[in-house]
Amino acid sequence: MTPLSNIVPMKYASRKFIDLIQGATSKWANWDPPREIAVGDYGMIINDTGEFDWEGNIYSTHFQEQLKLSKYKFDIDLADPALRPNEQEGGDDQFIVKSWGVTTKEASASAKVAVPGANVALKLDLQFDGNKPAAVLVMHKPRYSSLPHDERIIRLLKSMPDILRGKYIVTEVISCAAYMMHMSDQKAENFSVTLTATGPVTPVVNAGGAAGFTWSSEAAYGLSRQGCDLAAKYMPLYRLKKPRAKFWEWPFGHRGNEKNDDAINRWDDVDPPWEPLDDEGEEDKIYDAEMHGDFGVFNDGYPDDDDDDY
């Protein structure tokens, strides 16, 4: 990973970037993509940084040992291929997430460049309007991994309320061999990013040292992170979900459509645990007049200190 910055990073840079990406796609950005985040992980979100606080994984040996101690005795073997995460290649060469304030335009890929033996795998023109901080995340050759839609997975999760109740579960991970993330400051800017492949653009088996990637960027402002390595598996984006409250009422009182709500695709996406953020990533708490018993307020929710008596 190569961090690049032309400004002093804001205190809550990771949280601001993650918040912008989450607002655009309902998925969570991994601020440190080389750090592994796997389908089946469970934990919470760290409020100050926005990063995932890992507590365990349902496929781990430890979790399997805890499952045997559950009062619900299910003979579920997670080594069964049908219960392993679904893996598939992305349909497109690129997966791009952008927040408000960013315009992207993909230039022609696989065009020859000046470096002998090199090809342009991706060239992207970016435009930031400069009104507010904005973010973009680019992944090349994405791969998708997700929890299988199998009723046995649901039964397994339900049998472990002491461990999983109140936790967030990683249900999908998007990985890649090359990524670029950029967060602008409040400066309008147009620039290009290029991913150059030396050797075959598509990773191949036994490519040896002949194949590789290199990012180049013309960014003058903001904060950028990027990585490219055919031998690596970066994990820049993942989906966090939480079961609905009635999920944990099982096996009692479960009937009709309530059972349908147990399906993973019916779970709620996890929302950020923080208040709305300002441009620096600080929580921008709105004054709650009703909570404070103060009813002399303007419509914007902030105190009205003016004397309106005539």
Coordinates of C-alpha atoms in Angstrom, one line a residue:
M1 CA 0.0 0.0 0.0
T2 CA 1.3 3.5 -0.9
P3 CA -0.3 6.4 1.1
L4 CA 0.1 9.7 -0.6
S5 CA -1.0 13.0 1.0
N6 CA -0.5 16.7 0.0
I7 CA -2.3 18.0 3.0
V8 CA -2.0 17.4 6.8
P9 CA -4.4 14.5 7.2
M10 CA -7.5 15.4 9.2
K11 CA -7.8 13.7 12.6
Y12 CA -10.8 11.6 11.5
A13 CA -9.7 11.0 7.8
S14 CA -10.5 7.3 7.9
R15 CA -14.0 7.9 9.4
K16 CA -14.7 10.6 6.9
F17 CA -13.7 8.5 3.9
I18 CA -15.6 5.5 5.1
D19 CA -18.7 7.6 5.8
L20 CA -18.7 9.0 2.3
I21 CA -18.3 5.6 0.7
Q22 CA -21.0 4.1 3.0
G23 CA -23.4 6.8 2.1
A24 CA -22.9 6.1 -1.6
T25 CA -23.2 2.4 -1.6
S26 CA -24.3 1.1 1.8
K27 CA -21.1 -0.9 1.9
W28 CA -18.1 -0.3 4.2
A29 CA -14.7 0.8 3.0
N30 CA -11.7 -1.0 4.5
W31 CA -9.3 1.9 5.3
D32 CA -6.4 -0.6 5.2
P33 CA -7.2 -2.9 2.3
P34 CA -4.2 -5.3 2.9
R35 CA -5.8 -6.1 6.2
E36 CA -8.0 -9.2 5.8
I37 CA -11.8 -8.9 6.3
A38 CA -13.5 -12.2 5.6
V39 CA -17.1 -13.4 5.0
G40 CA -18.4 -14.7 8.3
D41 CA -16.5 -12.2 10.4
Y42 CA -18.5 -10.6 13.2
G43 CA -17.8 -7.6 15.4
M44 CA -18.5 -3.9 15.7
I45 CA -17.5 -0.6 14.1
I46 CA -15.0 1.6 16.0
N47 CA -16.7 5.0 16.3
D48 CA -13.6 7.2 16.1
T49 CA -12.1 5.6 13.0
G50 CA -14.9 3.8 11.2
E51 CA -12.8 0.7 11.1
F52 CA -14.1 -2.8 11.7
D53 CA -13.4 -4.2 15.2
W54 CA -13.0 -7.9 14.6
E55 CA -14.2 -10.3 17.3
G56 CA -14.4 -13.7 15.4
N57 CA -15.5 -15.6 12.4
I58 CA -18.3 -18.2 12.1
Y59 CA -16.0 -20.5 10.1
S60 CA -13.2 -20.5 12.7
T61 CA -12.3 -23.6 14.8
H62 CA -13.0 -21.6 17.9
F63 CA -16.6 -20.8 16.8
Q64 CA -17.1 -24.5 15.9
E65 CA -16.0 -25.4 19.4
Q66 CA -18.5 -22.9 20.9
L67 CA -21.2 -24.3 18.7
K68 CA -20.8 -27.7 20.2
L69 CA -21.6 -26.1 23.6
S70 CA -24.8 -24.5 22.5
K71 CA -28.0 -25.7 24.0
Y72 CA -29.4 -26.0 20.4
K73 CA -27.8 -29.2 19.2
F74 CA -27.3 -28.9 15.4
D75 CA -25.1 -31.2 13.5
I76 CA -24.0 -28.6 11.0
D77 CA -20.6 -29.1 9.3
L78 CA -19.3 -25.8 8.0
A79 CA -16.7 -27.8 5.9
D80 CA -19.6 -28.7 3.7
P81 CA -18.9 -27.0 0.3
A82 CA -22.5 -25.8 0.1
L83 CA -22.0 -23.8 3.3
R84 CA -18.7 -22.2 2.3
P85 CA -18.7 -18.6 1.0
N86 CA -19.8 -18.2 -2.6
E87 CA -17.0 -17.0 -4.7
Q88 CA -17.3 -15.4 -8.2
E89 CA -15.5 -13.1 -10.5
G90 CA -17.0 -9.6 -11.2
G91 CA -18.7 -9.1 -14.5
D92 CA -16.8 -5.9 -15.2
D93 CA -13.1 -5.2 -15.1
Q94 CA -13.6 -2.3 -12.7
F95 CA -15.7 -1.6 -9.7
I96 CA -16.0 2.2 -8.9
V97 CA -17.7 3.8 -5.9
K98 CA -17.9 7.6 -5.8
S99 CA -19.6 10.0 -3.4
W100 CA -21.5 13.2 -4.3
G101 CA -19.1 15.8 -5.8
V102 CA -17.1 13.4 -7.9
T103 CA -17.5 12.8 -11.6
T104 CA -15.6 9.9 -13.3
K105 CA -15.0 9.2 -16.9
E106 CA -13.2 6.0 -18.0
A107 CA -10.8 6.5 -20.8
S108 CA -9.9 3.7 -23.2
A109 CA -8.3 0.7 -21.5
S110 CA -5.6 -1.6 -22.8
A111 CA -4.1 1.2 -24.9
K112 CA -0.4 1.1 -25.6
V113 CA 1.7 3.5 -23.5
A114 CA 5.3 4.7 -23.8
V115 CA 6.8 2.0 -21.5
P116 CA 7.8 -1.0 -23.6
G117 CA 5.9 -4.2 -22.7
A118 CA 3.3 -2.2 -20.7
N119 CA -0.4 -1.8 -21.2
V120 CA -2.9 0.6 -19.7
A121 CA -5.3 -1.6 -17.8
L122 CA -7.3 1.4 -16.6
K123 CA -7.3 5.1 -17.1
L124 CA -9.8 7.2 -15.2
D125 CA -10.4 10.9 -15.4
L126 CA -11.7 12.3 -12.1
Q127 CA -13.3 15.7 -11.4
F128 CA -14.0 17.0 -7.9
D129 CA -16.2 20.0 -7.6
G130 CA -14.5 21.3 -4.4
N131 CA -17.7 22.2 -2.6
K132 CA -17.2 19.5 0.1
P133 CA -14.8 16.7 0.7
A134 CA -15.6 13.8 -1.7
A135 CA -14.3 10.3 -2.1
V136 CA -13.8 7.7 -4.8
L137 CA -12.8 4.0 -4.5
V138 CA -11.6 2.1 -7.6
M139 CA -11.0 -1.7 -7.8
H140 CA -9.5 -3.5 -10.7
K141 CA -10.7 -7.1 -11.5
P142 CA -13.1 -7.4 -8.5
R143 CA -14.0 -10.7 -7.0
Y144 CA -17.1 -11.2 -4.9
S145 CA -17.4 -13.5 -1.8
S146 CA -20.7 -13.8 0.1
L147 CA -22.5 -15.9 2.7
P148 CA -24.5 -18.7 1.0
H149 CA -28.3 -18.5 1.2
D150 CA -28.7 -21.7 3.1
E151 CA -31.2 -22.3 5.9
R152 CA -28.5 -24.2 7.8
I153 CA -26.5 -21.0 8.1
I154 CA -29.5 -19.3 9.6
R155 CA -30.0 -22.1 12.1
L156 CA -26.3 -22.0 13.1
L157 CA -26.4 -18.3 13.7
K158 CA -29.6 -18.5 15.7
S159 CA -28.0 -21.1 18.0
M160 CA -25.3 -18.7 19.1
P161 CA -27.2 -15.6 20.6
D162 CA -24.7 -15.3 23.5
I163 CA -21.9 -14.6 21.0
L164 CA -23.7 -13.0 18.0
R165 CA -26.6 -11.0 19.4
G166 CA -26.0 -7.3 18.8
K167 CA -23.0 -7.9 16.6
Y168 CA -22.5 -7.0 12.9
I169 CA -21.8 -9.8 10.5
V170 CA -19.7 -9.5 7.3
T171 CA -22.0 -11.0 4.6
E172 CA -20.0 -9.9 1.5
V173 CA -16.5 -9.0 0.6
I174 CA -15.2 -7.4 -2.6
S175 CA -11.5 -8.1 -3.2
C176 CA -9.1 -7.2 -6.0
A177 CA -5.5 -7.2 -7.0
A178 CA -5.3 -3.4 -7.5
Y179 CA -7.1 -0.6 -5.8
M180 CA -7.0 3.2 -5.5
M181 CA -8.8 5.4 -3.0
H182 CA -8.8 9.2 -2.9
M183 CA -10.5 11.7 -0.7
S184 CA -10.4 15.4 -1.8
D185 CA -10.3 18.4 0.4
Q186 CA -12.3 21.5 -0.5
K187 CA -10.5 22.3 -3.7
A188 CA -11.9 21.8 -7.2
E189 CA -9.5 19.6 -9.1
N190 CA -9.4 17.5 -12.3
F191 CA -6.8 14.7 -12.6
S192 CA -6.3 11.3 -14.0
V193 CA -5.3 8.0 -12.5
T194 CA -3.7 5.2 -14.6
L195 CA -3.2 1.6 -13.8
T196 CA -0.4 0.2 -15.9
A197 CA 0.0 -3.6 -16.3
T198 CA 3.5 -4.9 -17.2
G199 CA 2.9 -8.2 -19.0
P200 CA -0.6 -9.7 -19.3
V201 CA -3.4 -7.3 -18.2
T202 CA -5.4 -10.3 -17.0
P203 CA -3.6 -12.2 -14.2
V204 CA -2.5 -15.7 -15.4
V205 CA -1.1 -18.8 -13.6
N206 CA 2.7 -19.1 -13.6
A207 CA 3.1 -15.6 -14.8
G208 CA 6.4 -15.4 -12.8
G209 CA 8.0 -12.0 -12.4
A210 CA 6.8 -10.8 -15.9
A211 CA 3.4 -9.5 -14.7
G212 CA 2.7 -6.6 -12.4
F213 CA 0.7 -3.4 -11.9
T214 CA 1.7 0.2 -11.3
W215 CA -0.6 3.1 -10.3
S216 CA 0.2 6.7 -11.4
S217 CA -1.8 9.7 -10.4
E218 CA -1.8 13.4 -11.2
A219 CA -3.6 14.4 -7.9
A220 CA -2.3 17.6 -6.4
Y221 CA -4.5 17.8 -3.4
G222 CA -6.2 15.5 -1.0
L223 CA -5.4 12.1 0.5
S224 CA -4.7 9.0 -1.7
R225 CA -4.0 5.3 -0.9
Q226 CA -3.3 2.7 -3.5
G227 CA -2.0 -0.8 -3.9
C228 CA -1.3 -3.3 -6.7
D229 CA 0.1 -6.8 -6.5
L230 CA -0.9 -9.8 -8.5
A231 CA 0.1 -12.0 -5.6
A232 CA -1.9 -10.0 -3.0
K233 CA -5.6 -10.0 -2.2
Y234 CA -6.7 -6.6 -1.2
M235 CA -10.1 -6.2 0.4
P236 CA -11.2 -2.6 0.0
L237 CA -15.0 -3.0 0.4
Y238 CA -17.4 -5.2 2.4
R239 CA -21.0 -5.4 3.5
L240 CA -22.1 -5.4 7.1
K241 CA -25.5 -6.6 8.1
K242 CA -27.4 -7.3 11.3
P243 CA -30.4 -9.6 11.8
R244 CA -33.7 -8.1 12.6
A245 CA -34.7 -8.0 16.3
K246 CA -37.2 -10.9 16.0
F247 CA -34.4 -13.1 14.6
W248 CA -33.3 -13.9 18.1
E249 CA -36.8 -14.9 19.3
W250 CA -36.4 -18.2 17.6
P251 CA -37.4 -21.0 18.2
F252 CA -40.4 -19.5 20.0
G253 CA -43.3 -17.6 18.3
H254 CA -42.0 -18.0 14.8
R255 CA -44.7 -18.3 12.1
G256 CA -45.9 -16.9 8.8
N257 CA -43.7 -14.2 7.2
E258 CA -41.5 -13.8 10.3
K259 CA -39.5 -16.8 9.1
N260 CA -38.9 -15.1 5.7
D261 CA -37.4 -12.1 7.5
D262 CA -34.6 -14.4 8.8
A263 CA -33.1 -14.7 5.3
I264 CA -29.7 -12.9 5.1
N265 CA -30.9 -10.8 2.2
R266 CA -33.7 -9.4 4.5
W267 CA -31.3 -8.3 7.2
D268 CA -30.7 -4.6 7.8
D269 CA -27.6 -2.9 6.4
V270 CA -25.6 -1.4 9.3
D271 CA -25.7 2.3 9.5
P272 CA -22.8 4.5 10.8
P273 CA -22.8 4.7 14.6
W274 CA -21.8 8.3 14.6
E275 CA -23.7 11.6 14.3
P276 CA -23.6 13.3 10.9
L277 CA -20.0 14.4 10.1
D278 CA -18.7 17.8 9.3
D279 CA -16.1 18.5 6.6
E280 CA -13.3 17.5 9.0
G281 CA -14.9 14.2 10.0
E282 CA -15.9 15.5 13.4
E283 CA -19.4 14.6 14.6
D284 CA -21.7 17.5 14.0
K285 CA -24.3 17.1 16.7
I286 CA -27.5 19.0 16.1
Y287 CA -29.0 20.6 19.2
D288 CA -32.1 18.5 20.3
A289 CA -34.4 21.1 21.7
E290 CA -37.1 18.6 22.8
M291 CA -34.5 16.5 24.7
H292 CA -33.3 19.6 26.5
G293 CA -36.8 20.9 27.2
D294 CA -36.0 24.0 25.2
F295 CA -38.8 24.9 22.8
G296 CA -37.6 28.4 21.9
V297 CA -35.8 27.2 18.8
F298 CA -35.6 28.0 15.1
N299 CA -36.6 25.3 12.6
D300 CA -32.9 24.3 12.1
G301 CA -32.8 22.7 15.5
Y302 CA -30.4 25.2 17.1
P303 CA -31.3 27.4 20.1
D304 CA -33.1 30.7 19.6
D305 CA -31.3 33.1 21.9
D306 CA -33.2 36.1 20.6
D307 CA -35.9 37.7 22.8
D308 CA -39.1 37.5 20.7
D309 CA -41.3 39.3 23.2
Y310 CA -42.8 42.5 21.9

